mmCIF file of C-alpha atoms (C1' of nucleotides) in Angstrom:
data_model
loop_
_atom_site.group_PDB
_atom_site.id
_atom_site.type_symbol
_atom_site.label_atom_id
_atom_site.label_comp_id
_atom_site.label_asym_id
_atom_site.label_seq_id
_atom_site.Cartn_x
_atom_site.Cartn_y
_atom_site.Cartn_z
ATOM 1 C CA UNK Z 1438 73.082 152.348 33.434
ATOM 2 C CA UNK Z 1439 74.419 153.738 30.188
ATOM 3 C CA UNK Z 1440 74.471 149.695 28.358
ATOM 4 C CA UNK Z 1441 76.460 150.191 25.164
ATOM 5 C CA UNK Z 1442 74.560 150.073 22.191
ATOM 6 C CA UNK Z 1443 74.453 145.855 20.943
ATOM 7 C CA UNK Z 1444 75.928 145.166 17.703
ATOM 8 C CA UNK Z 1445 73.088 144.553 14.846
ATOM 9 C CA UNK Z 1446 73.419 140.327 14.005
ATOM 10 C CA UNK Z 1447 72.491 141.961 9.914
ATOM 11 C CA UNK Z 1448 76.209 143.303 10.141
ATOM 12 C CA UNK Z 1449 79.410 141.310 9.358
ATOM 13 C CA UNK Z 1450 80.914 143.315 12.736
ATOM 14 C CA UNK Z 1451 78.014 141.824 13.945
ATOM 15 C CA UNK Z 1452 80.558 138.356 13.594
ATOM 16 C CA UNK Z 1453 83.752 139.412 13.439
ATOM 17 C CA UNK Z 1454 84.329 139.097 17.197
ATOM 18 C CA UNK Z 1455 84.721 136.321 19.616
ATOM 19 C CA UNK Z 1456 83.078 132.939 18.738
ATOM 20 C CA UNK Z 1457 82.214 133.219 22.498
ATOM 21 C CA UNK Z 1458 80.650 136.773 22.013
ATOM 22 C CA UNK Z 1459 78.760 136.279 19.170
ATOM 23 C CA UNK Z 1460 77.597 132.494 20.698
ATOM 24 C CA UNK Z 1461 75.797 134.492 23.463
ATOM 25 C CA UNK Z 1462 74.770 137.369 21.443
ATOM 26 C CA UNK Z 1463 72.753 135.109 18.739
ATOM 27 C CA UNK Z 1464 70.133 133.840 21.820
ATOM 28 C CA UNK Z 1465 67.215 135.720 21.459
ATOM 29 C CA UNK Z 1466 67.677 136.942 17.957
ATOM 30 C CA UNK Z 1467 65.565 135.839 14.978
ATOM 31 C CA UNK Z 1468 66.204 133.680 12.326
ATOM 32 C CA UNK Z 1469 63.951 133.848 9.270
ATOM 33 C CA UNK Z 1470 63.768 132.021 5.779
ATOM 34 C CA UNK Z 1471 61.541 131.921 3.812
ATOM 35 C CA UNK Z 1472 57.722 131.919 5.509
ATOM 36 C CA UNK Z 1473 59.345 130.156 8.465
ATOM 37 C CA UNK Z 1474 60.813 131.987 11.536
ATOM 38 C CA UNK Z 1475 62.152 131.112 15.344
ATOM 39 C CA UNK Z 1476 63.949 132.739 18.170
ATOM 40 C CA UNK Z 1477 67.417 131.023 19.211
ATOM 41 C CA UNK Z 1478 67.442 129.830 22.299
ATOM 42 C CA UNK Z 1479 70.837 127.563 22.090
ATOM 43 C CA UNK Z 1480 73.612 128.161 20.722
ATOM 44 C CA UNK Z 1481 77.360 126.420 21.274
ATOM 45 C CA UNK Z 1482 80.634 127.870 19.805
ATOM 46 C CA UNK Z 1483 83.560 126.807 18.448
ATOM 47 C CA UNK Z 1484 87.337 127.327 17.673
ATOM 48 C CA UNK Z 1485 89.994 125.877 15.271
ATOM 49 C CA UNK Z 1486 92.128 125.642 18.794
ATOM 50 C CA UNK Z 1487 89.925 122.721 20.397
ATOM 51 C CA UNK Z 1488 89.854 119.008 18.664
ATOM 52 C CA UNK Z 1489 85.854 119.395 18.717
ATOM 53 C CA UNK Z 1490 85.935 122.209 15.987
ATOM 54 C CA UNK Z 1491 85.799 120.533 12.134
ATOM 55 C CA UNK Z 1492 88.358 123.811 10.831
ATOM 56 C CA UNK Z 1493 90.858 121.951 13.780
ATOM 57 C CA UNK Z 1494 91.980 120.174 10.826
ATOM 58 C CA UNK Z 1495 93.094 123.104 9.310
ATOM 59 C CA UNK Z 1496 91.757 124.238 5.707
ATOM 60 C CA UNK Z 1497 90.294 121.526 3.413
ATOM 61 C CA UNK Z 1498 87.379 121.956 0.935
ATOM 62 C CA UNK Z 1499 84.874 121.085 4.015
ATOM 63 C CA UNK Z 1500 86.568 123.495 6.123
ATOM 64 C CA UNK Z 1501 87.004 126.450 4.173
ATOM 65 C CA UNK Z 1502 83.732 128.104 4.504
ATOM 66 C CA UNK Z 1503 84.970 127.890 8.347
ATOM 67 C CA UNK Z 1504 87.850 129.782 7.673
ATOM 68 C CA UNK Z 1505 86.347 132.654 4.880
ATOM 69 C CA UNK Z 1506 85.058 135.871 6.301
ATOM 70 C CA UNK Z 1507 82.488 135.948 9.223
ATOM 71 C CA UNK Z 1508 78.995 136.543 9.230
ATOM 72 C CA UNK Z 1509 78.624 133.453 6.488
ATOM 73 C CA UNK Z 1510 76.247 130.331 6.823
ATOM 74 C CA UNK Z 1511 78.310 127.052 7.535
ATOM 75 C CA UNK Z 1512 75.458 124.350 6.680
ATOM 76 C CA UNK Z 1513 76.786 120.838 6.601
ATOM 77 C CA UNK Z 1514 75.561 117.177 6.095
ATOM 78 C CA UNK Z 1515 75.689 115.518 9.892
ATOM 79 C CA UNK Z 1516 75.372 111.120 10.439
ATOM 80 C CA UNK Z 1517 74.171 111.703 6.763
ATOM 81 C CA UNK Z 1518 70.809 112.597 7.131
ATOM 82 C CA UNK Z 1519 71.104 116.234 9.350
ATOM 83 C CA UNK Z 1520 71.559 119.783 7.892
ATOM 84 C CA UNK Z 1521 73.535 121.567 10.923
ATOM 85 C CA UNK Z 1522 73.297 125.322 10.977
ATOM 86 C CA UNK Z 1523 76.422 127.378 11.881
ATOM 87 C CA UNK Z 1524 76.866 131.050 11.925
ATOM 88 C CA UNK Z 1525 80.857 131.665 10.374
ATOM 89 C CA UNK Z 1526 82.401 133.720 13.251
ATOM 90 C CA UNK Z 1527 85.792 135.953 14.011
ATOM 91 C CA UNK Z 1528 88.407 137.166 11.661
ATOM 92 C CA UNK Z 1529 88.984 135.867 8.029
ATOM 93 C CA UNK Z 1530 91.218 133.348 8.423
ATOM 94 C CA UNK Z 1531 90.608 131.917 11.508
ATOM 95 C CA UNK Z 1532 87.898 129.136 11.895
ATOM 96 C CA UNK Z 1533 85.300 129.867 14.306
ATOM 97 C CA UNK Z 1534 81.404 128.937 14.581
ATOM 98 C CA UNK Z 1535 78.319 129.080 15.950
ATOM 99 C CA UNK Z 1536 76.594 126.105 16.056
ATOM 100 C CA UNK Z 1537 72.097 127.240 16.259
ATOM 101 C CA UNK Z 1538 71.446 124.623 18.547
ATOM 102 C CA UNK Z 1539 67.162 125.318 18.550
ATOM 103 C CA UNK Z 1540 64.893 127.913 18.408
ATOM 104 C CA UNK Z 1541 61.255 129.058 19.899
ATOM 105 C CA UNK Z 1542 59.455 128.735 16.620
ATOM 106 C CA UNK Z 1543 57.740 132.437 15.587
ATOM 107 C CA UNK Z 1544 56.331 132.279 12.481
ATOM 108 C CA UNK Z 1545 54.963 129.962 9.975
ATOM 109 C CA UNK Z 1546 53.789 126.721 12.041
ATOM 110 C CA UNK Z 1547 52.230 125.356 9.525
ATOM 111 C CA UNK Z 1548 55.381 125.164 7.277
ATOM 112 C CA UNK Z 1549 57.263 124.049 10.129
ATOM 113 C CA UNK Z 1550 54.583 120.983 11.586
ATOM 114 C CA UNK Z 1551 54.220 119.625 7.228
ATOM 115 C CA UNK Z 1552 57.937 119.594 6.954
ATOM 116 C CA UNK Z 1553 58.200 118.041 10.600
ATOM 117 C CA UNK Z 1554 55.694 115.823 10.776
ATOM 118 C CA UNK Z 1555 54.997 116.742 13.998
ATOM 119 C CA UNK Z 1556 52.016 118.781 16.197
ATOM 120 C CA UNK Z 1557 53.743 120.432 19.245
ATOM 121 C CA UNK Z 1558 55.734 122.794 19.827
ATOM 122 C CA UNK Z 1559 58.156 122.022 21.564
ATOM 123 C CA UNK Z 1560 58.735 118.866 18.945
ATOM 124 C CA UNK Z 1561 59.674 121.679 15.878
ATOM 125 C CA UNK Z 1562 62.946 123.308 16.645
ATOM 126 C CA UNK Z 1563 64.089 122.008 19.451
ATOM 127 C CA UNK Z 1564 67.474 120.447 18.375
ATOM 128 C CA UNK Z 1565 69.601 121.535 15.833
ATOM 129 C CA UNK Z 1566 68.373 119.074 12.952
ATOM 130 C CA UNK Z 1567 65.576 119.661 13.860
ATOM 131 C CA UNK Z 1568 65.339 122.706 13.496
ATOM 132 C CA UNK Z 1569 66.387 123.247 9.967
ATOM 133 C CA UNK Z 1570 64.153 120.470 8.267
ATOM 134 C CA UNK Z 1571 61.621 122.941 10.401
ATOM 135 C CA UNK Z 1572 62.585 126.042 8.436
ATOM 136 C CA UNK Z 1573 63.859 124.547 4.919
ATOM 137 C CA UNK Z 1574 67.399 124.819 5.338
ATOM 138 C CA UNK Z 1575 69.630 122.658 3.673
ATOM 139 C CA UNK Z 1576 73.215 122.258 2.567
ATOM 140 C CA UNK Z 1577 72.491 124.163 -0.081
ATOM 141 C CA UNK Z 1578 72.858 127.124 1.497
ATOM 142 C CA UNK Z 1579 76.173 126.453 2.826
ATOM 143 C CA UNK Z 1580 78.400 129.748 2.191
ATOM 144 C CA UNK Z 1581 75.268 131.949 1.973
ATOM 145 C CA UNK Z 1582 75.392 134.842 3.310
ATOM 146 C CA UNK Z 1583 74.135 135.918 6.578
ATOM 147 C CA UNK Z 1584 73.786 139.804 5.960
ATOM 148 C CA UNK Z 1585 71.974 139.545 2.738
ATOM 149 C CA UNK Z 1586 69.910 136.330 2.751
ATOM 150 C CA UNK Z 1587 68.205 133.812 2.132
ATOM 151 C CA UNK Z 1588 68.687 132.745 6.059
ATOM 152 C CA UNK Z 1589 68.254 136.346 7.976
ATOM 153 C CA UNK Z 1590 68.602 136.903 11.333
ATOM 154 C CA UNK Z 1591 67.298 139.800 13.179
ATOM 155 C CA UNK Z 1592 68.443 142.014 16.464
ATOM 156 C CA UNK Z 1593 66.771 140.539 19.443
ATOM 157 C CA UNK Z 1594 63.828 142.647 20.840
ATOM 158 C CA UNK Z 1595 63.512 143.933 24.003
ATOM 159 C CA UNK Z 1596 60.868 141.130 24.950
ATOM 160 C CA UNK Z 1597 63.228 138.533 23.504
ATOM 161 C CA UNK Z 1598 66.455 139.271 25.170
ATOM 162 C CA UNK Z 1599 67.445 136.615 27.436
ATOM 163 C CA UNK Z 1600 66.531 136.986 31.123
ATOM 164 C CA UNK Z 1601 69.131 134.277 31.847
ATOM 165 C CA UNK Z 1602 71.332 132.539 30.259
ATOM 166 C CA UNK Z 1603 72.853 129.344 31.501
ATOM 167 C CA UNK Z 1604 75.951 127.840 29.923
ATOM 168 C CA UNK Z 1605 77.493 123.802 30.369
ATOM 169 C CA UNK Z 1606 79.409 121.232 28.320
ATOM 170 C CA UNK Z 1607 78.492 120.800 24.418
ATOM 171 C CA UNK Z 1608 76.214 117.952 23.643
ATOM 172 C CA UNK Z 1609 77.396 114.941 21.181
ATOM 173 C CA UNK Z 1610 81.201 115.293 20.707
ATOM 174 C CA UNK Z 1611 83.410 113.262 22.348
ATOM 175 C CA UNK Z 1612 86.879 115.851 21.492
ATOM 176 C CA UNK Z 1613 87.350 118.718 24.117
ATOM 177 C CA UNK Z 1614 83.921 117.981 25.591
ATOM 178 C CA UNK Z 1615 84.364 119.381 28.907
ATOM 179 C CA UNK Z 1616 84.824 123.450 27.536
ATOM 180 C CA UNK Z 1617 81.582 124.775 29.028
ATOM 181 C CA UNK Z 1618 80.823 126.085 25.743
ATOM 182 C CA UNK Z 1619 77.234 125.566 25.095
ATOM 183 C CA UNK Z 1620 74.653 128.338 26.102
ATOM 184 C CA UNK Z 1621 70.849 128.189 26.499
ATOM 185 C CA UNK Z 1622 68.189 130.701 27.530
ATOM 186 C CA UNK Z 1623 67.416 129.057 30.869
ATOM 187 C CA UNK Z 1624 63.890 129.932 31.102
ATOM 188 C CA UNK Z 1625 62.995 128.513 27.106
ATOM 189 C CA UNK Z 1626 61.558 125.210 26.950
ATOM 190 C CA UNK Z 1627 62.591 124.923 23.669
ATOM 191 C CA UNK Z 1628 65.767 123.591 24.424
ATOM 192 C CA UNK Z 1629 66.931 120.311 22.930
ATOM 193 C CA UNK Z 1630 68.275 118.651 25.750
ATOM 194 C CA UNK Z 1631 66.410 119.341 29.279
ATOM 195 C CA UNK Z 1632 68.755 121.182 32.492
ATOM 196 C CA UNK Z 1633 70.307 119.087 34.519
ATOM 197 C CA UNK Z 1634 67.918 120.080 37.530
ATOM 198 C CA UNK Z 1635 70.869 120.994 40.079
ATOM 199 C CA UNK Z 1636 71.633 123.337 37.487
ATOM 200 C CA UNK Z 1637 68.006 124.872 37.033
ATOM 201 C CA UNK Z 1638 67.175 125.655 40.799
ATOM 202 C CA UNK Z 1639 70.494 127.437 40.437
ATOM 203 C CA UNK Z 1640 70.067 129.561 38.103
ATOM 204 C CA UNK Z 1641 66.643 130.280 39.340
ATOM 205 C CA UNK Z 1642 68.299 131.060 42.767
ATOM 206 C CA UNK Z 1643 71.057 133.717 40.737
ATOM 207 C CA UNK Z 1644 69.216 137.488 40.421
ATOM 208 C CA UNK Z 1645 71.301 137.575 36.940
ATOM 209 C CA UNK Z 1646 74.527 136.888 35.108
ATOM 210 C CA UNK Z 1647 75.573 133.909 33.268
ATOM 211 C CA UNK Z 1648 75.550 130.761 35.565
ATOM 212 C CA UNK Z 1649 78.261 128.196 34.903
ATOM 213 C CA UNK Z 1650 77.837 124.170 34.490
ATOM 214 C "C1'" DC Y 1409 90.335 102.802 -3.273
ATOM 215 C "C1'" DA Y 1410 87.871 101.214 0.823
ATOM 216 C "C1'" DT Y 1411 86.952 102.390 5.492
ATOM 217 C "C1'" DG Y 1412 85.636 104.468 9.775
ATOM 218 C "C1'" DG Y 1413 83.569 108.803 12.214
ATOM 219 C "C1'" DG Y 1414 80.390 112.014 13.042
ATOM 220 C "C1'" DA Y 1415 78.366 119.064 16.566
ATOM 221 C "C1'" DT Y 1416 71.552 113.835 15.357
ATOM 222 C "C1'" DT Y 1417 67.015 112.255 15.600
ATOM 223 C "C1'" DG Y 1418 63.183 108.651 15.968
ATOM 224 C "C1'" DA Y 1419 61.739 104.422 17.233
ATOM 225 C "C1'" DC Y 1420 61.850 100.446 20.011
ATOM 226 C "C1'" DT Y 1421 63.422 97.149 24.779
ATOM 227 C "C1'" DG G 138 68.357 102.710 28.100
ATOM 228 C "C1'" DT G 139 69.901 101.409 23.047
ATOM 229 C "C1'" DC G 140 70.422 101.182 17.929
ATOM 230 C "C1'" DA G 141 70.359 101.610 13.364
ATOM 231 C "C1'" DA G 142 70.080 105.324 9.252
ATOM 232 C "C1'" DT G 143 72.330 107.672 5.782
ATOM 233 C "C1'" DC G 144 76.334 110.690 3.404
ATOM 234 C "C1'" DC G 145 80.905 113.430 3.443
ATOM 235 C "C1'" DC G 146 84.942 113.775 4.278
ATOM 236 C "C1'" DA G 147 89.423 112.878 6.009
ATOM 237 C "C1'" DT G 148 92.684 109.042 6.005
ATOM 238 C "C1'" DG G 149 95.407 105.272 5.618
ATOM 239 C "C1'" DC G 150 96.732 101.360 2.447
#
DNA sequence: CATGGGATTGACT
DNA sequence: GTCAATCCCATGC
């Protein structure tokens, strides 16, 4: 049962791999910013070879961080309102990133509640725009290092490792919507959208591994 | 330089 | 279920 030692998300080597592997391995890891921290329970992967990825159009001022070295934050403004946090992955020169879509709040709950203006734990970080607001992450942190801070990502603990991971189509996109590149901790109450009931049943029925759809 | 479209959220019917 | 808010950036005239 010798399991290969997991890569550490505090090293660039962690991000210098297939964006899908990075998306899966980020589940259970802990994002920290200032006093706040949360456990990643939902991710999506984006790659320049498909149309939903910003880097699909090639190198522009906006996509420069995506095409740059791995282990860097790509933070952009969505719908003019929200900041969305991504971890840049794959080799320098390849545009790929993991969107952090939801966290289980762990630390700095008063700050999170104050920034969100909401009390319920499930309302604090259960969406890509919500979690950046809760953690105080804005677009000024675009291009900042994830291995040196100010945003840090800690390895998952044994207890924090998802028991069951469920995959499905990505949320809120119109292009390349058929690709099953959304990854969720099946047991978490903090995902951005509830998993389809049929999928939940199937996920629970399975002993281990990744359920599809 | 004008325009249109979002990797969303919260309020409302 | 529908819909507006609001800004960045890519595209096209």
